[in-house]
JSON list of C-alpha atoms in Angstrom, two decimals:
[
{"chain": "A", "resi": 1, "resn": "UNK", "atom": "CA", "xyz": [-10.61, -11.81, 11.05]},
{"chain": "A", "resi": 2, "resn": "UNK", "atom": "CA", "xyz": [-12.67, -9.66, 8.60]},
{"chain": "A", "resi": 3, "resn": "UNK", "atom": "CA", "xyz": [-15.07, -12.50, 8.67]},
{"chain": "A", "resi": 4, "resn": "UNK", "atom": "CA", "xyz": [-15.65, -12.19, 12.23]},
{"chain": "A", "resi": 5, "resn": "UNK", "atom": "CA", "xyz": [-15.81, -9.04, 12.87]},
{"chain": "A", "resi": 6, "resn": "UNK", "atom": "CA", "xyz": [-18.67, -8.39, 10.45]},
{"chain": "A", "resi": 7, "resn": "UNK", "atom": "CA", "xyz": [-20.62, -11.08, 11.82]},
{"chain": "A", "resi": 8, "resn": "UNK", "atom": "CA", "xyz": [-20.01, -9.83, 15.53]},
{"chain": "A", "resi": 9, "resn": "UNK", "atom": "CA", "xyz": [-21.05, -6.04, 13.52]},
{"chain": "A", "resi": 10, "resn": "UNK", "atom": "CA", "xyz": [-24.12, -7.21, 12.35]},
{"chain": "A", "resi": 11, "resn": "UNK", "atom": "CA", "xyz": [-25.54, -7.80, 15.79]},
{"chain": "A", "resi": 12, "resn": "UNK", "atom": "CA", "xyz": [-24.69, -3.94, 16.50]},
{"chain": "A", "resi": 13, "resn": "UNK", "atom": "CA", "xyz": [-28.76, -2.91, 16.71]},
{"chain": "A", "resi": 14, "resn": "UNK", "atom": "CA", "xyz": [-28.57, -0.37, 13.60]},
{"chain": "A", "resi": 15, "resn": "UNK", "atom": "CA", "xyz": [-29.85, 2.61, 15.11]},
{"chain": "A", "resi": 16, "resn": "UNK", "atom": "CA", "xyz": [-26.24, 2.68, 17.76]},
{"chain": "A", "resi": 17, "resn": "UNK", "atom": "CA", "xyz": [-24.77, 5.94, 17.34]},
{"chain": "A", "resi": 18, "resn": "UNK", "atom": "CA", "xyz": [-21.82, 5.59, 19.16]},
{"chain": "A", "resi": 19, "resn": "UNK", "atom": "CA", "xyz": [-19.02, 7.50, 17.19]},
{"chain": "A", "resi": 20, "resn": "UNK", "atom": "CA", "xyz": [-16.00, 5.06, 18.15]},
{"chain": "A", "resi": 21, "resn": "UNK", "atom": "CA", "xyz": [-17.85, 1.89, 17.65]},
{"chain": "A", "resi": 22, "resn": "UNK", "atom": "CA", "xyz": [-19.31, 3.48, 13.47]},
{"chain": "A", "resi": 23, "resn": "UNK", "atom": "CA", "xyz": [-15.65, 4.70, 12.88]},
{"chain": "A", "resi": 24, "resn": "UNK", "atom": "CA", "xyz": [-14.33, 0.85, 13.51]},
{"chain": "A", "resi": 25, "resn": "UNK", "atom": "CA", "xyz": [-18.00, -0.53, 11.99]},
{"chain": "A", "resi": 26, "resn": "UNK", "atom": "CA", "xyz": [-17.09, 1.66, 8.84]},
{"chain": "A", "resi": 27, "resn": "UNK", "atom": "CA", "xyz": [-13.11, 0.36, 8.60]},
{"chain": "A", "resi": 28, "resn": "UNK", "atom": "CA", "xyz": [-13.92, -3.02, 8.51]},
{"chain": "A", "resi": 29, "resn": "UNK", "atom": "CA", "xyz": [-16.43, -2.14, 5.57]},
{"chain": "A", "resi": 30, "resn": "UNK", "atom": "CA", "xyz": [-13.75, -0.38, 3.83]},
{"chain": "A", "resi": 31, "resn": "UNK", "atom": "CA", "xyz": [-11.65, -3.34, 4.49]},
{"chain": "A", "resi": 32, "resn": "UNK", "atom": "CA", "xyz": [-14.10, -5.45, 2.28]},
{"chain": "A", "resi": 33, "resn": "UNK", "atom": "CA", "xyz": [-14.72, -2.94, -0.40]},
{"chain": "A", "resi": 34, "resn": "UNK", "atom": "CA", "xyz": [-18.07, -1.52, 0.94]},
{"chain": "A", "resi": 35, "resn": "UNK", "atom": "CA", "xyz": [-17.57, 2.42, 0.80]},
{"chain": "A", "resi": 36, "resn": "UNK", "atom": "CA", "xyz": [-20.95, 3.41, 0.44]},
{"chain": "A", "resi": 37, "resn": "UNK", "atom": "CA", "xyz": [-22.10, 1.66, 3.82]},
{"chain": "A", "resi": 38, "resn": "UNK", "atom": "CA", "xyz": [-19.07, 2.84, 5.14]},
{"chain": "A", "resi": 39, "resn": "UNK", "atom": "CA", "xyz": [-19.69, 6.43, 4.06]},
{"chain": "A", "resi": 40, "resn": "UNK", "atom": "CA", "xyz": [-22.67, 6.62, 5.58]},
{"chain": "A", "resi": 41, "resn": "UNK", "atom": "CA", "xyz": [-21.17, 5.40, 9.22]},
{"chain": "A", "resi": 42, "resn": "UNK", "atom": "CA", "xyz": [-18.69, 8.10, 8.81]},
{"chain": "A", "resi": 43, "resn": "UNK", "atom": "CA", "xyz": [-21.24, 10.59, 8.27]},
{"chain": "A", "resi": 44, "resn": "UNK", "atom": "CA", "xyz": [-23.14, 9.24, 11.32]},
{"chain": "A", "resi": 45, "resn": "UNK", "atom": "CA", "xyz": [-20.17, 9.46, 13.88]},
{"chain": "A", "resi": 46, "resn": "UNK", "atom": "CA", "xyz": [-19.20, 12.89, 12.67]},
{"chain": "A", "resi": 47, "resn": "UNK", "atom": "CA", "xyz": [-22.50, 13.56, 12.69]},
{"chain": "A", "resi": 48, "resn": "UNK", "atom": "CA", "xyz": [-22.27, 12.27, 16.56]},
{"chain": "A", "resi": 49, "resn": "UNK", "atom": "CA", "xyz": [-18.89, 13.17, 17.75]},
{"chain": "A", "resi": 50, "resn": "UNK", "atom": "CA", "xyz": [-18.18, 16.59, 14.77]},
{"chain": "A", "resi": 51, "resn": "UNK", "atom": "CA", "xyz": [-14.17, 16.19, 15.12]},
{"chain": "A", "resi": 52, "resn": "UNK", "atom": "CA", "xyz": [-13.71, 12.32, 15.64]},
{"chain": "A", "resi": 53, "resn": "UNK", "atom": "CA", "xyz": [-10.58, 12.18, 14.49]},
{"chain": "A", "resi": 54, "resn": "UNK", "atom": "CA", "xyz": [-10.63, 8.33, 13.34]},
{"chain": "A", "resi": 55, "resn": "UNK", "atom": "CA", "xyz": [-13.91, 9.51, 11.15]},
{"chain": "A", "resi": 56, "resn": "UNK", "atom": "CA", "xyz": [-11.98, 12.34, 9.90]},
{"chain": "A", "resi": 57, "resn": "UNK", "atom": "CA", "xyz": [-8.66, 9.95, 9.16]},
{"chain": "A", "resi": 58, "resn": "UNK", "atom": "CA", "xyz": [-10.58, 7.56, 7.63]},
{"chain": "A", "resi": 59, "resn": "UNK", "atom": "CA", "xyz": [-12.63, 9.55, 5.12]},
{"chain": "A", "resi": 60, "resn": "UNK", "atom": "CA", "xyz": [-9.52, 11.38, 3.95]},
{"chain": "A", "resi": 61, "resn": "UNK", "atom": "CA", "xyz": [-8.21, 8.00, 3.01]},
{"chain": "A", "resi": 62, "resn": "UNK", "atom": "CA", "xyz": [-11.40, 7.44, 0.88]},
{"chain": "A", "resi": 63, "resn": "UNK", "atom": "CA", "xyz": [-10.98, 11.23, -1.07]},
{"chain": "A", "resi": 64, "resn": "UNK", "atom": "CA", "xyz": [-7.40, 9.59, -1.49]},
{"chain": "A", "resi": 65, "resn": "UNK", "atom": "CA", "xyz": [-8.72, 6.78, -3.17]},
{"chain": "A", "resi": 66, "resn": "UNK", "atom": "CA", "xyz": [-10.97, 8.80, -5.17]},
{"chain": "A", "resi": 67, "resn": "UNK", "atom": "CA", "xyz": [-8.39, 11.42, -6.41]},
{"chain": "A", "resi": 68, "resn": "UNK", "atom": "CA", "xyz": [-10.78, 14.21, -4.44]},
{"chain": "A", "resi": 69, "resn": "UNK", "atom": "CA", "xyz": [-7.13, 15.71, -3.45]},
{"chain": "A", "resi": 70, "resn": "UNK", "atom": "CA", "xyz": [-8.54, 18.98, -1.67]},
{"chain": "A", "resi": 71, "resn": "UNK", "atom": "CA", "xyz": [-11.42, 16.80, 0.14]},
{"chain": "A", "resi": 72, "resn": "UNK", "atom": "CA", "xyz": [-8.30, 14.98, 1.33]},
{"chain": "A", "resi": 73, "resn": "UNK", "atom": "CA", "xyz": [-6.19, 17.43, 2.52]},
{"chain": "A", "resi": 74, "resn": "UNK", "atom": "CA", "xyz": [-8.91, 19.34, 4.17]},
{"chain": "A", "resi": 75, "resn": "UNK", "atom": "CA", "xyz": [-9.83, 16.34, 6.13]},
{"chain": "A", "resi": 76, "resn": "UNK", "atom": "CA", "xyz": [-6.50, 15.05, 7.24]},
{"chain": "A", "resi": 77, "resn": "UNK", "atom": "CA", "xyz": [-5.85, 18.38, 8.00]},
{"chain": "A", "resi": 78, "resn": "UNK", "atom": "CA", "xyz": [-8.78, 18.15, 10.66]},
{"chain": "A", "resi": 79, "resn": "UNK", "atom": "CA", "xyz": [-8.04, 15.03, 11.76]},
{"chain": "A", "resi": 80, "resn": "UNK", "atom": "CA", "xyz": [-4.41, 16.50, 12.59]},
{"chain": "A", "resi": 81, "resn": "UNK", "atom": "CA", "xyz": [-6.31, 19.57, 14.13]},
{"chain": "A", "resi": 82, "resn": "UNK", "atom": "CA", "xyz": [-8.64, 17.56, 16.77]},
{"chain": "A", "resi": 83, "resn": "UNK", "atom": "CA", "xyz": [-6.13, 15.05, 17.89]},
{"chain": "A", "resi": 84, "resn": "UNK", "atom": "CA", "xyz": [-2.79, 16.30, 17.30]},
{"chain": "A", "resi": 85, "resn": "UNK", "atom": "CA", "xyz": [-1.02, 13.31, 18.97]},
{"chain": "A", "resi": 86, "resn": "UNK", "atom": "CA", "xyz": [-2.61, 10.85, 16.98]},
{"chain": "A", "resi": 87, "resn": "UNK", "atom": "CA", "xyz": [-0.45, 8.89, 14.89]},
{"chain": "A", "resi": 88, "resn": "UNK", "atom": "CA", "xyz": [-3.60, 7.70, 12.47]},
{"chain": "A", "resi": 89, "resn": "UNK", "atom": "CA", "xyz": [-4.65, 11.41, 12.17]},
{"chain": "A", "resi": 90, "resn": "UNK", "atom": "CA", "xyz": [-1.06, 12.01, 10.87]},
{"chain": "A", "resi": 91, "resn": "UNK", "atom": "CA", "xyz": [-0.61, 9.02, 8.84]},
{"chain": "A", "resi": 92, "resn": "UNK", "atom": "CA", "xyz": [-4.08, 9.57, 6.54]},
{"chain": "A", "resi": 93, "resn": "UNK", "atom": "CA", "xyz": [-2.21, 13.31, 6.38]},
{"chain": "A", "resi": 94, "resn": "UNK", "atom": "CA", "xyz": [0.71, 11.71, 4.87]},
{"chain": "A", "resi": 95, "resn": "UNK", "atom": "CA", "xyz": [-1.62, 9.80, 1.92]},
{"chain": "A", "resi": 96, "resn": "UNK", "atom": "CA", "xyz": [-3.29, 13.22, 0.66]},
{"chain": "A", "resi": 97, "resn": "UNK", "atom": "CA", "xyz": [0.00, 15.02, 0.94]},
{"chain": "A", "resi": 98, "resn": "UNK", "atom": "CA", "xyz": [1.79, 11.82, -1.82]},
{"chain": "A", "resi": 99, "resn": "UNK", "atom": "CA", "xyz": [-1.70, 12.46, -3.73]},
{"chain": "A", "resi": 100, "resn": "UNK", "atom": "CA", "xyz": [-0.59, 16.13, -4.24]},
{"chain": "A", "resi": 101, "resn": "UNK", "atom": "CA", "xyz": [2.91, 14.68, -4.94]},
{"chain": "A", "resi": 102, "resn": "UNK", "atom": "CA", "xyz": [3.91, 16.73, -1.80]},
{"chain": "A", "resi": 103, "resn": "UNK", "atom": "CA", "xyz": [6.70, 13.08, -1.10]},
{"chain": "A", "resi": 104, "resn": "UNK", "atom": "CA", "xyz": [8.75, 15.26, 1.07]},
{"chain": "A", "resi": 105, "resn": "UNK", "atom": "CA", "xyz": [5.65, 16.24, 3.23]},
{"chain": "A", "resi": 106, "resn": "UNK", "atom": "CA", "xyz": [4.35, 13.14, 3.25]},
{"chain": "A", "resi": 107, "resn": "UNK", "atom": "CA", "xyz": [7.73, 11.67, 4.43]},
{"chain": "A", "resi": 108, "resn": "UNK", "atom": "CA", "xyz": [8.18, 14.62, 7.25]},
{"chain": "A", "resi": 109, "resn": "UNK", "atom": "CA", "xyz": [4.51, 13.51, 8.38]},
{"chain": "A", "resi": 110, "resn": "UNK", "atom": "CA", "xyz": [4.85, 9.89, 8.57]},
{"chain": "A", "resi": 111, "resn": "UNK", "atom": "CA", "xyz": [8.54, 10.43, 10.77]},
{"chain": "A", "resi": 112, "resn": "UNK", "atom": "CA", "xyz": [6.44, 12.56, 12.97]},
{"chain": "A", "resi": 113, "resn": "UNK", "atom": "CA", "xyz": [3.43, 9.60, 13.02]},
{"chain": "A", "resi": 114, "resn": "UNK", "atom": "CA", "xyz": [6.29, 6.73, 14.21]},
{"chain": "A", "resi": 115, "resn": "UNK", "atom": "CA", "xyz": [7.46, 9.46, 16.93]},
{"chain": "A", "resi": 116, "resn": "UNK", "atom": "CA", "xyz": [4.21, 10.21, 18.36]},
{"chain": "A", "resi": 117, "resn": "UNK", "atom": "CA", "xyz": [3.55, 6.19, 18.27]},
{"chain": "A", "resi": 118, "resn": "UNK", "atom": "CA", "xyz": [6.96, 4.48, 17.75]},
{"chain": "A", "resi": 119, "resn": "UNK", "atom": "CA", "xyz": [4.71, 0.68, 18.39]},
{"chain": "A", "resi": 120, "resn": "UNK", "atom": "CA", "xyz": [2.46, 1.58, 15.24]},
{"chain": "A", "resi": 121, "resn": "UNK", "atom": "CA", "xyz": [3.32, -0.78, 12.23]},
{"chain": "A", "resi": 122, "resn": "UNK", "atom": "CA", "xyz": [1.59, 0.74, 9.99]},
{"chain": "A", "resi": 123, "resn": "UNK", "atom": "CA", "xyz": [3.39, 3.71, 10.58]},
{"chain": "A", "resi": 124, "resn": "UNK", "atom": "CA", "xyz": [6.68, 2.13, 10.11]},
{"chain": "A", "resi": 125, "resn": "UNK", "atom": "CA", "xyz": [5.50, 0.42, 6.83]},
{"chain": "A", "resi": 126, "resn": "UNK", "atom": "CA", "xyz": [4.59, 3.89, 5.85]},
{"chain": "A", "resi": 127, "resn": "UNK", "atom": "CA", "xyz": [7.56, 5.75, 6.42]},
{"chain": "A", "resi": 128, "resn": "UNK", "atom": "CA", "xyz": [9.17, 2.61, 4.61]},
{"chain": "A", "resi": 129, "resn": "UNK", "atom": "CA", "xyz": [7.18, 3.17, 1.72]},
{"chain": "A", "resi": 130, "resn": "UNK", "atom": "CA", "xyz": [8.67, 6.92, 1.02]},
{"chain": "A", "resi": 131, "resn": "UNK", "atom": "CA", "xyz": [11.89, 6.15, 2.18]},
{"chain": "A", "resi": 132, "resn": "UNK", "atom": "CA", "xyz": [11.97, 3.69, -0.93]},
{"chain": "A", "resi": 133, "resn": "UNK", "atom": "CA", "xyz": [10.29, 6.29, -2.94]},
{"chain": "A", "resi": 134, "resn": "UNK", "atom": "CA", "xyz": [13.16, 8.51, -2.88]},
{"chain": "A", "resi": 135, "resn": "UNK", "atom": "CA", "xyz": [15.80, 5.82, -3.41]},
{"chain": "A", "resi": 136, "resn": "UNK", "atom": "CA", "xyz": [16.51, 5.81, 0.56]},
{"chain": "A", "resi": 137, "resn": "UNK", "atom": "CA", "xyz": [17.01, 1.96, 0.31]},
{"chain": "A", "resi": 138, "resn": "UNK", "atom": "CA", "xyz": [18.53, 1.42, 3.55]},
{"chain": "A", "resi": 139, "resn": "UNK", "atom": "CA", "xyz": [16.63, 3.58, 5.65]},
{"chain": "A", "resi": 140, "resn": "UNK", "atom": "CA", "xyz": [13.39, 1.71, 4.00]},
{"chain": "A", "resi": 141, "resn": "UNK", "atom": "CA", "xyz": [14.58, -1.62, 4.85]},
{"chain": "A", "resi": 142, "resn": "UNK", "atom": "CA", "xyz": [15.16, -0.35, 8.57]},
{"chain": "A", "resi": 143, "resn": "UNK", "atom": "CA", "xyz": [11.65, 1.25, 8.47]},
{"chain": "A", "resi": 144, "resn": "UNK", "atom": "CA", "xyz": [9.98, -2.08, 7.11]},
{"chain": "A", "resi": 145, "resn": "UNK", "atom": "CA", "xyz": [12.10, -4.43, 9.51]},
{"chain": "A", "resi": 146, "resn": "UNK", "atom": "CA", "xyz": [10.81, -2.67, 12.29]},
{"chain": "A", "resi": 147, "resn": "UNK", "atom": "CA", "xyz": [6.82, -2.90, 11.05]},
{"chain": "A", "resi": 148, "resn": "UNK", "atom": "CA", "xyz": [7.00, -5.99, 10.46]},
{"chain": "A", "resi": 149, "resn": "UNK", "atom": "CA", "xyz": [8.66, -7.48, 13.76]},
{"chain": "A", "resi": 150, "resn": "UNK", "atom": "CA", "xyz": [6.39, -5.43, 15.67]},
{"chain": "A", "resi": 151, "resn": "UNK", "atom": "CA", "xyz": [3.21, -6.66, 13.84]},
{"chain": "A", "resi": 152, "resn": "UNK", "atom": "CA", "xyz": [4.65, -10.09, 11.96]},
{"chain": "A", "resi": 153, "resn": "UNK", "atom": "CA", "xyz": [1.31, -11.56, 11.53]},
{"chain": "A", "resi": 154, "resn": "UNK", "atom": "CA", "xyz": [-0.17, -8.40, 9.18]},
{"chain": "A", "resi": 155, "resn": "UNK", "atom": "CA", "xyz": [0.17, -8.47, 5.78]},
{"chain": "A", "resi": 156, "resn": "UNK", "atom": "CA", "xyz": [0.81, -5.30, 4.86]},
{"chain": "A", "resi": 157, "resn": "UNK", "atom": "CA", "xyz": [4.08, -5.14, 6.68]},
{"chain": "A", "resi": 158, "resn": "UNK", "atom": "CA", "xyz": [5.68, -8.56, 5.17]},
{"chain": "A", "resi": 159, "resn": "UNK", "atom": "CA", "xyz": [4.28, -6.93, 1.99]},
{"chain": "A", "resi": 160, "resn": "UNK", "atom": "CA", "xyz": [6.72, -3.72, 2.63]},
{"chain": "A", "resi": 161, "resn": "UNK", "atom": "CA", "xyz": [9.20, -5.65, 3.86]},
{"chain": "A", "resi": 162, "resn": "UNK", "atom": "CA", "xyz": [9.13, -7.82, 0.25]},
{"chain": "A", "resi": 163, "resn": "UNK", "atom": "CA", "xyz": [9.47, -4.65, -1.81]},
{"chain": "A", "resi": 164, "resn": "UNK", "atom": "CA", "xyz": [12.09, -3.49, 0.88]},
{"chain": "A", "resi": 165, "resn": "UNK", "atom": "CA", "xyz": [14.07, -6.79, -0.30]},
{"chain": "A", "resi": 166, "resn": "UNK", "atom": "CA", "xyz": [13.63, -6.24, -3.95]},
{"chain": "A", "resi": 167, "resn": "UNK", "atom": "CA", "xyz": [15.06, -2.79, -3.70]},
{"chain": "A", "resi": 168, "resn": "UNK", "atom": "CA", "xyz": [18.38, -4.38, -1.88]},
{"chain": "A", "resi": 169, "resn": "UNK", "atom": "CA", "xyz": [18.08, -6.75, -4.72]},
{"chain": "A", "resi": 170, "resn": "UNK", "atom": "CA", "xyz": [17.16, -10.01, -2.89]},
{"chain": "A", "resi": 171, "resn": "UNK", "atom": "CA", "xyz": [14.66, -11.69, -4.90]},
{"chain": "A", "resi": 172, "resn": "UNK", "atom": "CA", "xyz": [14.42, -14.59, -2.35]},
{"chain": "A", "resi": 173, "resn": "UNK", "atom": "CA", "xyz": [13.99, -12.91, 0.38]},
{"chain": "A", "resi": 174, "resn": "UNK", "atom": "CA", "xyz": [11.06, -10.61, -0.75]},
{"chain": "A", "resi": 175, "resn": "UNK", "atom": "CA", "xyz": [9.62, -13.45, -2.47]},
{"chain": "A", "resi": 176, "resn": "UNK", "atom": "CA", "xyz": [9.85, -15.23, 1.04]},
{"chain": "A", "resi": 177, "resn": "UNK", "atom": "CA", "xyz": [8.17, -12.18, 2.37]},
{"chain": "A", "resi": 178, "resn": "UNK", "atom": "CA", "xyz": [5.26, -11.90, -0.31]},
{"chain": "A", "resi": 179, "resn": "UNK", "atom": "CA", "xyz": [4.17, -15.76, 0.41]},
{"chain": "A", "resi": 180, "resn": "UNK", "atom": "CA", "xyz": [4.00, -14.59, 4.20]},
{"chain": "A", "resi": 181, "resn": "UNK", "atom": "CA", "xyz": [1.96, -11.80, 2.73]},
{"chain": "A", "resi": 182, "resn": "UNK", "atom": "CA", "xyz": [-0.12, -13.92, 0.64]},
{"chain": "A", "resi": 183, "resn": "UNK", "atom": "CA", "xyz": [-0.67, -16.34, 3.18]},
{"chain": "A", "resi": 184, "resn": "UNK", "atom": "CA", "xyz": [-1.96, -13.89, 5.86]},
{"chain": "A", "resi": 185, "resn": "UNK", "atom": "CA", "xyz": [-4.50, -12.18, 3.37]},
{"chain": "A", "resi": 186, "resn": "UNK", "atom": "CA", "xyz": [-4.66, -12.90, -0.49]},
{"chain": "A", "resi": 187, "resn": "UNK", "atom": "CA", "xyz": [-6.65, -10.08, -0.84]},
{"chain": "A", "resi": 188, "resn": "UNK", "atom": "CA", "xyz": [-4.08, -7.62, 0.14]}
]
C-alpha cells in the first residue's frame, strides 16, 4: 500500500535521523519513482549508521539502474561486507554482478541469498530470473513456484512466475499469471 505508507511517511517530523526508519522512508520513494528524495535519505542514514547495510543494498540498486557499474559493485560489495547474512545485501550483489554480465556470479549469489533466507520471495524470483537466463527452464519454474506461493499477493513473483510459464511454453498459464500481476500493481 504505496499510498499508505507515504501518507503514514509524511508525518515522520523531517529532521528523524533514524537510519532503519530513512532506509524504508527512501524504498518506498524509489518505489514511486522519486530517487532524488530517496538519495538524499540514503545519504542521511549512512550518514547516521556508516555501514547500514539496507542503505548500502539499496543504493547499489540505484548505480544499477543508472549503469554506474563500479558504484554498484563497490556498494553491494559493502553491503555484503557489514551484514554478511543478509539475504538483501546479497541479492542487490547479484544485480551489479548481471550489470557487469558476470550471470554466473550473479546466479552463485542469489543461491547463496535463498540459503541464508530460504522464506525471501524476492530471492526466489531472483534466482528464477537467471535460472531462465541460461536456458535452466525447469529449475526457473521451481525457483518462481516457490516465490510466488510464499508471497502470492506480490506482483513481482506472479510476474516471474508468467515468464516462467512462457518459457515451458504455456501461454495460458503465464497469461493467467500476468493478470494476477497486473491486478496486484499495474505499475509493475
Amino acid at each position: 500500500d504505496l499510498t499508505g505508507a507515504l501518507a503514514a511517511i509524511a508525518e515522520v517530523p523531517p529532521s528523524t535521523a533514524d537510519a532503519r526508519f530513512l532506509t524504508y522512508r527512501a524504498q518506498v520513494l524509489l518505489a514511486v519513482g522519486r530517487v532524488d528524495e530517496a538519495g538524499a535519505d540514503l545519504e542521511r542514514a549512512l550518514a547516521a549508521t556508516p555501514r547500514d547495510p539496507g542503505a548500502l543494498s539499496l543504493q547499489a540498486i540505484v548505480a544499477v539502474v543508472q549503469n554506474d557499474r563500479e558504484r554498484a559493485l563497490q556498494l553491494s560489495g559493502a553491503a555484503v561486507e557489514a551484514a554478511p547474512a543478509s539475504a538483501t545485501a546479497h541479492l542487490a550483489r547479484s544485480y551489479a554482478l548481471q550489470s557487469r554480465f558476470d550471470l554466473a556470479g550473479a546466479r552463485s549469489i542469489a543461491l547463496r541469498a535463498v540459503g541464508l533466507d530460504p522464506q525471501d520471495a524476492l530471492a526466489w524470483a531472483r534466482l528464477a530470473e537467471l535460472h531462465a537466463s541460461f536456458g535452466e527452464v525447469g529449475e526457473a519454474l521451481a525457483a518462481a513456484s516457490k516465490a510466488s506461493a510464499l508471497a502470492p499477493d506480490l506482483s513481482r513473483t506472479r510476474t516471474v512466475l508468467g515468464y516462467a510459464r512462457l518459457a515451458e511454453v504455456k501461454p495460458r498459464a503465464a497469461e493467467q499469471e500476468f493478470e494476477r500481476a497486473i491486478a496486484l500493481d499495474s505499475a509493475d
